Amino acid sequence: MGIERIEVYRVSLAYVEPFRIALGTSVKSENVIVRVLTDFGIEGWGEASPSFKITNETPETVINALTKIGPRLIGMCPFKIEQIIEKIDEIIEGNTSAKAAIDMAILDIIGKKARKPISSLLGGYRDEVLTDITIGIKSPKEMAKSAVKYIKKGFKVLKVKVGVNPSEDVERIRRIRKAVGPEIKIRIDANQGWTPKEAIEIIKKIEKYNVELVEQPVKAEDIKGMATVRKNSSIPIMADESVHSPKDALEVIKAEAADVINIKLMKSGGIWKAMKIAAIAEAANIPCMVGCMGESNLGITAAVHFAAAVKNVQYADLDADLLLKDKLVRKGGAKVKGSKRIVPKKNGLGIGAFNENLLGKPVKVFK
Ligand code: MG
């Protein structure tokens, strides 16, 4: 039983509105889709949503990486996933989004062959996943307006992007808390936008607004700075850009720099490595979040399966597909109900059909 053919597609998905975070603004998400076909008639799908600022990848680098990886996977058994991961790590370093797409497609195949949803195969801990919805950076007043709009739609948790201007950031939180009332959870993400000193000052000022988590307050590489912020913070600190791999997780834990770790499949290289990060964090009593980049419902559904499978994945920020106007997945995938993502019960990932116009024709085929 082996992998017979791999197809690579390039897709461009527009956001509903320009999405701004401390690292920059996006109007569309440029992703790469992978289809892996086997000689036993089962195919799997995966998605790479590269971020140059975070994983140093672009659609071009993803396609280049897949051009190196793809031909070497032909003939390999998809059930030997540990061997496949070892092989792709030997072929090329980094390129975690490209690797995540392969990992998802392989797990999709395993699930379909086993006639089980991926979440059931990997742990089956929960059937639905509470997600937040992200409010990109705008004026404090506009952000409070967006917050109210999302609460009316049924969301119970807000992820608020900050990290551009310390005094305006405090005002963002104040306005949003006032607008949504005391019951709604508010977590904030500075995307490395503050110095440790600024972070400590801002956290003191926003304590009274009942903020659940402060994500990546300082530069990714400034683990010491993040540990200092954490020591001086009454709000739990979550590492995102500082943790890509299991090794990074261990470093952040040793430095006592985070209370929570945000895992993203695009940073870890897929679900298989994400499971290892979650296990390392669990051993240190540190819960994890699963977050996302600009994935369509395909990549988000993979992350929903991971979140559902693993007990230690206690938080989810799985909303990228909801912020995109273009819907690549036409049928199936993880639906949203209020603030919850529902885990598909179909075998594998549970993706039914794609919008063929958005998917287009393969740009590369390996066989
Ligand atoms: Mg983040």
XYZ file of C-alpha atoms and ligand atoms in Angstrom:
368
model
C 0.000 0.000 0.000
C 1.700 3.165 -1.124
C 1.508 6.802 -2.108
C 1.074 6.963 -5.878
C 0.665 10.593 -6.840
C 0.858 14.037 -5.236
C -0.818 17.133 -6.691
C -0.095 20.704 -5.604
C -2.579 23.577 -6.047
C -2.136 27.288 -5.409
C -5.093 29.248 -4.086
C -5.704 32.914 -3.327
C -8.464 33.610 -0.797
C -9.698 37.141 -0.085
C -10.451 38.349 3.458
C -13.834 39.933 4.214
C -11.944 43.080 5.288
C -8.207 43.914 5.477
C -6.816 42.027 8.474
C -4.219 43.983 10.455
C -1.985 42.676 13.246
C 1.205 44.155 14.770
C 3.274 42.355 12.103
C 1.389 43.754 9.078
C -1.876 43.810 7.089
C -3.305 41.101 4.791
C -6.040 41.466 2.182
C -5.836 37.870 0.990
C -4.431 34.551 2.104
C -2.164 32.853 -0.445
C -2.239 29.151 0.325
C -1.039 25.892 -1.168
C -3.241 22.799 -1.249
C -1.893 19.258 -1.445
C -3.729 16.176 -2.684
C -2.091 12.808 -1.980
C -3.406 9.793 -3.918
C -2.679 6.166 -3.046
C -2.618 2.897 -4.969
C -5.539 1.651 -2.833
C -7.958 4.277 -4.080
C -7.971 6.621 -1.064
C -6.852 10.235 -1.315
C -6.019 12.811 1.346
C -5.985 16.602 1.344
C -3.824 19.105 3.206
C -3.187 22.847 3.283
C -0.208 25.140 3.766
C -0.896 28.724 4.785
C 2.583 30.242 4.763
C 3.526 33.359 6.717
C 6.794 35.016 5.727
C 7.055 36.926 9.019
C 6.471 33.862 11.176
C 7.713 30.747 9.368
C 9.782 32.475 6.675
C 7.653 30.891 3.962
C 5.777 32.097 0.894
C 3.604 30.121 -1.569
C 6.724 29.871 -3.778
C 8.906 28.425 -1.001
C 6.120 25.984 -0.110
C 5.896 24.799 -3.726
C 9.706 24.540 -3.898
C 9.785 22.508 -0.685
C 7.017 20.233 -1.961
C 8.982 19.786 -5.206
C 11.848 18.393 -3.132
C 9.632 16.343 -0.808
C 6.897 15.096 -3.183
C 8.872 12.755 -5.479
C 10.602 11.107 -2.481
C 7.279 10.136 -0.881
C 6.041 8.174 -3.895
C 5.804 4.498 -2.928
C 5.969 5.149 0.836
C 3.298 3.604 3.043
C 1.018 6.343 4.435
C 0.522 4.397 7.674
C 4.197 4.765 8.546
C 3.693 8.407 9.426
C 6.642 8.552 11.829
C 8.883 7.436 8.936
C 7.307 9.977 6.599
C 7.909 12.818 9.070
C 11.507 11.662 9.577
C 12.018 11.565 5.811
C 10.624 15.038 5.112
C 12.735 16.482 7.935
C 15.803 14.857 6.347
C 14.953 16.238 2.907
C 14.515 19.827 4.027
C 14.775 21.896 7.216
C 12.078 24.335 8.329
C 9.352 24.799 5.692
C 6.821 23.839 8.329
C 3.707 24.948 6.409
C 4.670 22.746 3.462
C 5.232 19.859 5.884
C 1.897 20.533 7.624
C 0.069 20.107 4.308
C 1.658 16.670 3.822
C 0.970 15.659 7.449
C -2.742 16.564 7.121
C -3.137 14.691 3.846
C -1.468 11.570 5.296
C -3.723 11.638 8.371
C -6.750 12.181 6.117
C -5.793 8.963 4.289
C -5.231 7.038 7.529
C -8.614 8.169 8.870
C -10.453 7.258 5.676
C -8.832 3.824 5.538
C -9.549 3.187 9.236
C -13.088 4.546 8.730
C -12.685 6.968 11.628
C -12.503 10.736 11.998
C -8.914 11.867 12.692
C -9.957 13.202 16.115
C -11.163 9.728 17.149
C -7.933 8.091 16.013
C -5.729 10.550 17.884
C -7.468 10.611 21.246
C -11.135 11.478 20.802
C -11.256 13.661 23.907
C -14.048 16.094 22.937
C -16.724 16.507 20.255
C -16.761 20.281 20.025
C -14.165 22.956 20.454
C -14.785 26.408 21.912
C -13.130 28.955 19.643
C -12.544 32.651 19.895
C -13.023 35.104 17.051
C -10.262 37.539 16.216
C -10.625 41.294 15.986
C -7.849 42.787 13.869
C -6.256 46.136 14.664
C -8.398 49.164 13.889
C -9.277 52.247 15.943
C -10.448 51.387 19.485
C -13.953 52.555 18.565
C -14.157 50.408 15.420
C -12.808 47.398 17.317
C -15.487 47.769 20.001
C -18.076 47.853 17.205
C -16.681 44.639 15.668
C -16.724 43.030 19.124
C -20.432 43.746 19.537
C -21.150 42.394 16.052
C -19.420 39.092 16.879
C -21.143 38.733 20.255
C -24.495 39.164 18.486
C -23.471 36.300 16.194
C -22.985 34.069 19.247
C -19.243 34.209 19.945
C -18.337 33.996 23.630
C -14.585 34.568 23.411
C -12.771 37.448 21.710
C -9.166 37.535 20.643
C -8.119 41.147 20.387
C -5.102 42.130 18.330
C -2.896 44.817 19.903
C 0.803 45.687 19.890
C 1.033 48.837 17.784
C 0.718 51.733 20.205
C 0.749 51.167 23.989
C -1.713 53.890 25.018
C -4.116 53.065 22.192
C -3.823 49.374 23.081
C -5.089 50.058 26.615
C -7.944 52.067 25.110
C -8.806 49.153 22.771
C -9.274 46.803 25.721
C -11.200 49.393 27.769
C -13.642 50.119 24.932
C -14.186 46.462 24.077
C -14.762 45.381 27.683
C -17.238 48.228 28.125
C -19.036 47.299 24.905
C -19.382 43.536 25.529
C -20.006 43.464 29.288
C -18.396 41.269 31.970
C -19.350 37.762 30.759
C -17.415 37.594 27.492
C -13.842 36.272 27.623
C -11.210 38.613 26.212
C -7.719 37.390 25.323
C -5.229 39.694 23.651
C -2.373 39.135 21.201
C 0.450 41.681 20.840
C 2.263 39.684 18.115
C 5.687 40.708 19.547
C 4.736 44.394 19.418
C 5.894 45.516 22.879
C 9.172 45.754 24.743
C 9.203 43.863 28.063
C 8.922 47.200 29.907
C 5.950 48.329 27.820
C 4.304 44.940 28.266
C 4.588 45.081 32.057
C 3.144 48.618 32.124
C 0.263 47.812 29.771
C -0.607 44.628 31.649
C -0.859 46.629 34.921
C -3.253 49.046 33.205
C -5.515 46.374 31.703
C -5.704 44.098 34.774
C -9.053 45.625 35.718
C -10.641 44.642 32.384
C -10.465 40.938 33.194
C -8.178 39.792 30.391
C -7.822 36.002 30.178
C -4.429 35.723 28.408
C -1.732 37.955 26.979
C -0.204 36.380 23.891
C 3.352 36.922 22.656
C 3.914 40.337 24.275
C 7.568 40.586 23.171
C 9.869 39.516 20.309
C 9.824 35.794 19.530
C 13.527 35.344 20.314
C 13.378 37.328 23.573
C 12.588 34.371 25.829
C 14.278 36.081 28.795
C 12.185 39.207 28.237
C 9.032 37.122 28.138
C 10.020 35.406 31.405
C 10.456 38.853 32.988
C 7.029 39.932 31.744
C 5.529 36.735 33.109
C 7.102 37.255 36.568
C 5.573 40.730 36.686
C 2.174 39.902 35.242
C -1.072 39.027 37.000
C -2.458 37.831 33.639
C -1.239 34.486 32.211
C 1.281 34.834 29.364
C 0.992 32.718 26.234
C 3.880 31.993 23.867
C 3.055 31.888 20.155
C 5.825 33.008 17.780
C 8.418 31.843 20.372
C 7.334 28.201 19.981
C 7.370 26.418 16.635
C 8.855 23.004 17.457
C 8.882 20.554 20.371
C 12.420 21.811 21.100
C 11.204 25.433 21.307
C 8.476 24.343 23.708
C 11.075 22.769 25.972
C 13.176 25.965 25.939
C 10.262 28.219 26.813
C 9.208 25.844 29.589
C 12.756 25.675 31.021
C 12.966 29.481 30.985
C 9.591 29.667 32.771
C 8.563 32.143 30.097
C 4.954 31.079 29.468
C 1.795 29.873 31.211
C 0.210 28.656 27.965
C 1.664 27.609 24.597
C -0.085 28.394 21.328
C 0.475 25.565 18.854
C -0.197 26.148 15.168
C 0.026 23.391 12.605
C 1.796 25.810 10.238
C 4.571 26.353 12.806
C 4.886 22.759 14.039
C 4.791 21.114 10.618
C 1.442 19.437 11.195
C -0.593 17.458 13.703
C 2.015 14.762 14.381
C 4.566 17.270 15.735
C 1.794 19.289 17.379
C 0.922 16.195 19.455
C 4.528 16.082 20.671
C 4.446 19.750 21.715
C 1.168 19.194 23.572
C 2.708 16.226 25.405
C 5.819 18.162 26.441
C 3.649 21.020 27.695
C 1.373 18.617 29.568
C 4.364 17.204 31.420
C 5.131 20.740 32.622
C 1.506 21.385 33.556
C 1.161 23.935 30.786
C -2.055 23.900 28.760
C -1.996 24.607 25.033
C -4.024 26.578 22.582
C -4.336 25.625 18.959
C -4.277 28.661 16.716
C -4.117 29.280 12.992
C -2.639 31.422 10.234
C -4.782 32.127 7.150
C -6.115 28.625 6.541
C -9.334 27.880 4.709
C -11.784 25.477 6.301
C -9.491 22.626 5.134
C -6.559 23.529 7.403
C -8.889 24.736 10.144
C -10.703 21.397 10.131
C -7.381 19.599 10.651
C -6.703 21.850 13.644
C -10.212 21.221 15.007
C -9.537 17.451 14.901
C -6.270 18.004 16.797
C -7.972 20.205 19.404
C -10.773 17.673 19.813
C -8.384 14.737 20.135
C -5.974 16.035 22.772
C -6.948 16.814 26.367
C -4.148 19.321 26.906
C -5.330 21.501 24.014
C -7.603 23.555 26.230
C -7.962 26.711 24.152
C -8.700 27.272 20.485
C -8.333 30.179 18.133
C -9.689 28.551 14.990
C -11.410 31.257 13.023
C -9.289 32.085 9.942
C -11.810 30.566 7.533
C -14.537 32.721 9.089
C -12.533 35.883 8.331
C -12.111 34.862 4.686
C -14.684 35.889 2.101
C -13.644 33.142 -0.328
C -14.799 29.714 0.850
C -12.553 26.995 -0.571
C -14.427 24.144 1.132
C -17.896 23.852 -0.375
C -19.119 20.792 1.560
C -18.093 19.272 4.889
C -15.361 20.477 7.224
C -15.733 21.815 10.765
C -18.898 23.906 11.022
C -19.281 26.754 13.463
C -22.190 26.974 15.906
C -22.145 30.050 18.113
C -18.645 30.009 19.578
C -18.114 26.296 18.927
C -16.443 24.363 16.138
C -18.162 21.053 15.549
C -15.865 18.107 14.810
C -16.874 16.403 11.557
C -18.052 12.811 12.070
C -16.995 11.692 8.584
C -13.877 9.564 8.124
C -10.510 11.291 7.873
C -10.676 15.082 7.901
C -14.285 15.076 6.739
C -13.900 17.482 3.848
C -16.712 16.889 1.349
C -16.051 19.033 -1.707
C -14.110 22.081 -2.844
C -15.102 25.166 -4.767
C -13.398 24.057 -7.996
C -13.088 27.622 -9.292
C -10.986 28.612 -6.288
C -8.980 25.376 -6.311
C -8.165 25.485 -10.032
C -5.794 23.008 -11.681
C -2.654 21.526 -10.082
C 0.517 23.594 -10.548
C 2.712 20.552 -9.861
C 2.164 16.806 -10.067
C 4.561 14.158 -8.701
C 4.132 10.482 -9.508
Mg -0.641 34.915 17.986
